[in-house]
Short mmCIF file of C-alpha atoms in Angstrom, two decimals:
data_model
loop_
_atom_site.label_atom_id
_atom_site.label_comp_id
_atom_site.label_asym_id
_atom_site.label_seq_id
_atom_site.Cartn_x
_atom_site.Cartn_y
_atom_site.Cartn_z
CA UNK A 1 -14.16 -2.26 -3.89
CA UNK A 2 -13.81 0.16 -6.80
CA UNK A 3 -11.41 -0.04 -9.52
CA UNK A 4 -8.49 2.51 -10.51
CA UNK A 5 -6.88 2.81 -13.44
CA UNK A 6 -3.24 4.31 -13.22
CA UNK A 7 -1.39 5.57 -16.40
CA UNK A 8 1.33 4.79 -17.98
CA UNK A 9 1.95 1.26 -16.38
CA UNK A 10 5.95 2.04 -16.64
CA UNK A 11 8.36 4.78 -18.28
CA UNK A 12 11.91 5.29 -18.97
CA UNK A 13 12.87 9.18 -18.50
CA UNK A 14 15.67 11.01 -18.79
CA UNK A 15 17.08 13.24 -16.07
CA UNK A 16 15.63 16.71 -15.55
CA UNK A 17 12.48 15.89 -17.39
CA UNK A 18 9.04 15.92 -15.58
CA UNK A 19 6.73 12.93 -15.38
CA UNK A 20 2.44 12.77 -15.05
CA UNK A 21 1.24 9.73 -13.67
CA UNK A 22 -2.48 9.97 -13.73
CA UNK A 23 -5.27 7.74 -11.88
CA UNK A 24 -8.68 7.63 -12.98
CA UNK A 25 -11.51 5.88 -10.35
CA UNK A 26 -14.15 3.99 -11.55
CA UNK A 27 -16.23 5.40 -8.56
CA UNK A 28 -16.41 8.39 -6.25
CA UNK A 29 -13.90 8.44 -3.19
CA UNK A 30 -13.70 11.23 -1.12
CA UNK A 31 -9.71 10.68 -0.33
CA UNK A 32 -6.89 9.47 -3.03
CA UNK A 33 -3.36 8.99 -1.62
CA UNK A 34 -0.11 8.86 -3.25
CA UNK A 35 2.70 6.60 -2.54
CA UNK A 36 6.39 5.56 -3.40
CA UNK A 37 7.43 2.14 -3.42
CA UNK A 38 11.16 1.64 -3.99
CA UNK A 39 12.77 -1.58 -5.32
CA UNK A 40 13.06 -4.00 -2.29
CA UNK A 41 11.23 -1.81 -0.16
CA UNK A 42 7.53 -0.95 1.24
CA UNK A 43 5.51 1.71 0.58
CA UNK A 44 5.77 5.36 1.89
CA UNK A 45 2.98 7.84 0.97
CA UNK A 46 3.80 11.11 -0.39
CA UNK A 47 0.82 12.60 0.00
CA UNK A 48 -2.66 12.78 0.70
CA UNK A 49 -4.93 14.53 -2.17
CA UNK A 50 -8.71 15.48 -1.41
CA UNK A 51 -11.07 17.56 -3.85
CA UNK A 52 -10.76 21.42 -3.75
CA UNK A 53 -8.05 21.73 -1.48
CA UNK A 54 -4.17 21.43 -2.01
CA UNK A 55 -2.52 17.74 -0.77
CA UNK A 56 -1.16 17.26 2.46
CA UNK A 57 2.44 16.25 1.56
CA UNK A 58 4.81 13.85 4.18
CA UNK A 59 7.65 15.31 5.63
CA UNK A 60 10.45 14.72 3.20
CA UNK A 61 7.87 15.29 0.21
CA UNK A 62 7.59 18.89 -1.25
CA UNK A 63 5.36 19.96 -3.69
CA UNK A 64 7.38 21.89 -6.20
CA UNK A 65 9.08 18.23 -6.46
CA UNK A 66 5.75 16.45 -6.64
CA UNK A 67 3.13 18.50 -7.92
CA UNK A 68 -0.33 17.07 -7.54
CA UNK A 69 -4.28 18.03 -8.97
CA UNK A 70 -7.68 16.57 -7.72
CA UNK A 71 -9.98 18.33 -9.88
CA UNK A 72 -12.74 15.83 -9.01
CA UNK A 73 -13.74 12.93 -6.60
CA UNK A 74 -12.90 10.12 -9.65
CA UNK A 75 -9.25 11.63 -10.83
CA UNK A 76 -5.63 12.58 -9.72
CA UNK A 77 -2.47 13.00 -11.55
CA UNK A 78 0.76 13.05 -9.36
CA UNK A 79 4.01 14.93 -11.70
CA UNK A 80 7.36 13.79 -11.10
CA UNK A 81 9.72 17.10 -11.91
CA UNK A 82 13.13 17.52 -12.33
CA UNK A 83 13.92 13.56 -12.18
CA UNK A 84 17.47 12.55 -11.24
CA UNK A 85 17.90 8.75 -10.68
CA UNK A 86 17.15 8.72 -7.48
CA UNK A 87 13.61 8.67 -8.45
CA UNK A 88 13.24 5.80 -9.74
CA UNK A 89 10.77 3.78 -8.06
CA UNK A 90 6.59 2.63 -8.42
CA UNK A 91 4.22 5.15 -7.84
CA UNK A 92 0.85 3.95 -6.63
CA UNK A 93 -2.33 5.84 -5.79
CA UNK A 94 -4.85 4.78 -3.92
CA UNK A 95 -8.47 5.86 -3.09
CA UNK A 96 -10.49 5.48 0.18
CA UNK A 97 -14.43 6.31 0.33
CA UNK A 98 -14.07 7.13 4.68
CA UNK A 99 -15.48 5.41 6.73
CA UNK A 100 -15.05 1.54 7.69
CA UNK A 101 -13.96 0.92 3.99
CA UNK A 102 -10.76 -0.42 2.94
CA UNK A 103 -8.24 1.39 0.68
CA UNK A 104 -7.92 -0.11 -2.68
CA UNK A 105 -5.03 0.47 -4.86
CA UNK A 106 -4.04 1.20 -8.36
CA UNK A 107 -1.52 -0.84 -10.88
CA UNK A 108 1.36 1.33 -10.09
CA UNK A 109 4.01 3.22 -12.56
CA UNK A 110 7.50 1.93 -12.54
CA UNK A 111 9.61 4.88 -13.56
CA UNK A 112 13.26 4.35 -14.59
CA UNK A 113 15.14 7.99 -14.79
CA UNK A 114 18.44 7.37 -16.47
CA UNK B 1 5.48 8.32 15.16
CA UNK B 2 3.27 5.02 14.07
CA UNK B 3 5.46 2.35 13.96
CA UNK B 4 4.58 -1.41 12.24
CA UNK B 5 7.48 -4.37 11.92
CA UNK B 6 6.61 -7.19 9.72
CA UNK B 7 9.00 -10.72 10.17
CA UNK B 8 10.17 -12.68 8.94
CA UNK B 9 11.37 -10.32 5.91
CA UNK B 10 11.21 -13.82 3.43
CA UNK B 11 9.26 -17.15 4.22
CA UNK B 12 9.80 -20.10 2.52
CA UNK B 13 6.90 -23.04 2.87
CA UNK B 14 6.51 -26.39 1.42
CA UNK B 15 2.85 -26.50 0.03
CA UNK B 16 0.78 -27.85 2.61
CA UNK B 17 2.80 -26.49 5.12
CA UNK B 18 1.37 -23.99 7.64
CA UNK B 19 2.97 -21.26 9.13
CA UNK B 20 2.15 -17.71 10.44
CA UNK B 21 3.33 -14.28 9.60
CA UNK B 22 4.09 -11.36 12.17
CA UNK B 23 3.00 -7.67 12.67
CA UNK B 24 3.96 -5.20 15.65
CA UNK B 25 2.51 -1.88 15.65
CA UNK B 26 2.79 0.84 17.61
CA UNK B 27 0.40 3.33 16.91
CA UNK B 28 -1.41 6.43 19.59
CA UNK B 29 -4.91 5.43 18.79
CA UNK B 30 -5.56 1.97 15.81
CA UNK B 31 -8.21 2.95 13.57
CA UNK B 32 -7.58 0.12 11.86
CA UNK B 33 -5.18 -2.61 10.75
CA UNK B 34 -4.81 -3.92 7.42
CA UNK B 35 -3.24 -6.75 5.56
CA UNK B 36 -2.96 -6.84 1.77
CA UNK B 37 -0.96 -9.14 -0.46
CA UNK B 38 1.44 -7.73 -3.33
CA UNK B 39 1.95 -9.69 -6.26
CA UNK B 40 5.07 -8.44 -8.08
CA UNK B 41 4.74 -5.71 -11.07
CA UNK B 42 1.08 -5.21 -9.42
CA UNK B 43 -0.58 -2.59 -6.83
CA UNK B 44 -1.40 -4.18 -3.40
CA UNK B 45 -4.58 -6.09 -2.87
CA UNK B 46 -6.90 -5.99 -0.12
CA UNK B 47 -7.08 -9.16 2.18
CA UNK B 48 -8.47 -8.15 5.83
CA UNK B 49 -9.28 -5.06 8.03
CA UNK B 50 -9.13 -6.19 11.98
CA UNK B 51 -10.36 -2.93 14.33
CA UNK B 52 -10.13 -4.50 17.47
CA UNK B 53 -8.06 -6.92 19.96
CA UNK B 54 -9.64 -10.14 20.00
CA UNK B 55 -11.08 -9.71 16.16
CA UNK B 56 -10.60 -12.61 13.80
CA UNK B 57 -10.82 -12.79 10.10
CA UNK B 58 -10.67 -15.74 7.33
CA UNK B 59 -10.56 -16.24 3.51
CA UNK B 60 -9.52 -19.46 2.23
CA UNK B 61 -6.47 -20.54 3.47
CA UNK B 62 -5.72 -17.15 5.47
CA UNK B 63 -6.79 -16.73 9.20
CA UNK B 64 -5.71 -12.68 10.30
CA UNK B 65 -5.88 -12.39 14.17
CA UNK B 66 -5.55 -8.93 16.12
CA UNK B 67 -4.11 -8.01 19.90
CA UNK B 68 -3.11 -5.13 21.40
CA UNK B 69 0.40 -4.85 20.06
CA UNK B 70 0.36 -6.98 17.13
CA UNK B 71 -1.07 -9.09 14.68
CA UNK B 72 -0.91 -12.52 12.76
CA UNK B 73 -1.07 -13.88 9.43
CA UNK B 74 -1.89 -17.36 9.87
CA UNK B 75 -1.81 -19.18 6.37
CA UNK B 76 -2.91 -23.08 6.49
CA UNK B 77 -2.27 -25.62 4.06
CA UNK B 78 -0.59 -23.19 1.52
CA UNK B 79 -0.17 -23.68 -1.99
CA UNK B 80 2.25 -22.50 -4.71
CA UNK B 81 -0.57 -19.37 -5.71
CA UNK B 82 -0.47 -18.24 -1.90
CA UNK B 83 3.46 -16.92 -3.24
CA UNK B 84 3.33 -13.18 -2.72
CA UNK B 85 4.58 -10.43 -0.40
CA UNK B 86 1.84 -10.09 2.16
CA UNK B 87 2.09 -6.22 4.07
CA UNK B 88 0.82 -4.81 7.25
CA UNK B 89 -0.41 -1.25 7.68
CA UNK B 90 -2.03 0.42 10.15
CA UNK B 91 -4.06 3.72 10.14
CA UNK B 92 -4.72 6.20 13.13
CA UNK B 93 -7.50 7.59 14.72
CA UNK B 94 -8.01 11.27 14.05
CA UNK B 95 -4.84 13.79 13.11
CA UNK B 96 -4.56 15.49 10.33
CA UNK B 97 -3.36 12.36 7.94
CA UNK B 98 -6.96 10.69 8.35
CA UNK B 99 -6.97 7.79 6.15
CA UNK B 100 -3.04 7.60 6.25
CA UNK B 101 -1.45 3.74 5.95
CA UNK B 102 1.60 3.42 7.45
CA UNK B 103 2.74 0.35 6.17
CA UNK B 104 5.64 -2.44 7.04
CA UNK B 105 8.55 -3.68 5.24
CA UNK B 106 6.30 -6.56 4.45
CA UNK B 107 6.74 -10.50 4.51
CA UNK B 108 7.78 -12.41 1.22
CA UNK B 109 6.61 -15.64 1.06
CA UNK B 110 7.46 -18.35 -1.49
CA UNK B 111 5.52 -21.34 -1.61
CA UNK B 112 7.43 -24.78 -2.98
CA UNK B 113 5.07 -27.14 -5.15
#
């Protein structure tokens, strides 16, 4: 499977500040999905992020809260605004080429908002 | 609403000791079902992608086995390195959130030398 590389690895914010997490993939996918893992807990995607149109976001997910950009089929950056501490958590992306391939996941961000 | 329930939430094994590891799902239509092992501080890792009842899947010590409403995690003759969380997701056929993983709370499993 391909590799991605997610950016930073972990980050200590204060509240009301905004946060990028980027993810680059070392191949072309044609779908890249964001997720939330919180401590103790599985994941739950945020939202789903294809090339040239705007994400799909989960109910519960808004996108003046979670801005996202796909400006290619390799790239995505997710922004955490506003933060309170609630938002704390990992962040992981993930890409999936379609098809019967398996989605394959980045390092994750964990982002402590104090 | 796709649904997926993982038990036990924490396993603990002596090495060598076999055991399995449970997944319901309820989904409208299984695309697929997946099972990927989480190693703390890292992103999950892909084990095994079953598509239909009856399908079977190995690697090493891990056996992945598909029905209708569930699936299992059978790990054989574990050892200390098999310690990880191990999650279940499923994806859907069709819909709008093509490619979506609903995943479980996930199975922690701790492997004693």
């Amino acid at each position: 499977s391909a590799v991605i590389s997610q950016k930073p690895s972990r980050d200590i914010c204060q509240r009301g500040t905004s946060l990028t997490i980027q993810c680059q993939v070392d191949s072309q996918v044609t779908m890249m999905f964001w997720y939330r893992q919180q401590p103790g807990q599985s994941l739950t995607l945020i939202a789903t992020a294809n090339q040239g149109s705007e994400a799909t976001y989960e109910s519960g997910f808004v996108i003046d809260k979670f801005p996202i950009s796909r400006p290619n089929l390799t790239f995505s950056t997710l922004t955490v605004s506003n933060m309170s501490p609630e938002d704390s958590s990992i962040y992981l992306c993930s890409g999936d080429r379609g098809g019967a391939t398996e989605a394959f996941f980045g390092q994750g961000t964990r982002l402590t908002v104090v | 609403e796709d649904q997926v329930t993982q038990s036990p939430e924490a396993l603990r094994l002596q090495e060598g000791e076999s055991s399995s590891l449970n997944c319901s799902y309820t989904v409208s239509g299984l695309r697929g079902l997946f099972w990927y092992r989480q190693d703390p501080g890292k992103g999950p890792e892909f084990l095994f992608t079953l598509y239909s009842a009856g399908e079977e899947k190995e690697k090493e010590r891990l056996k992945a086995t598909l029905t209708k409403k569930e699936s299992f995690l059978h790990i054989t003759a574990p050892k200390p390195e098999d310690s990880a969380t191990y999650l279940c997701a499923v994806q859907e056929t069709g819909g709008t959130s093509y490619g979506k993983l609903t995943f479980g709370q996930g199975t922690i499993l701790t492997v004693h030398p």
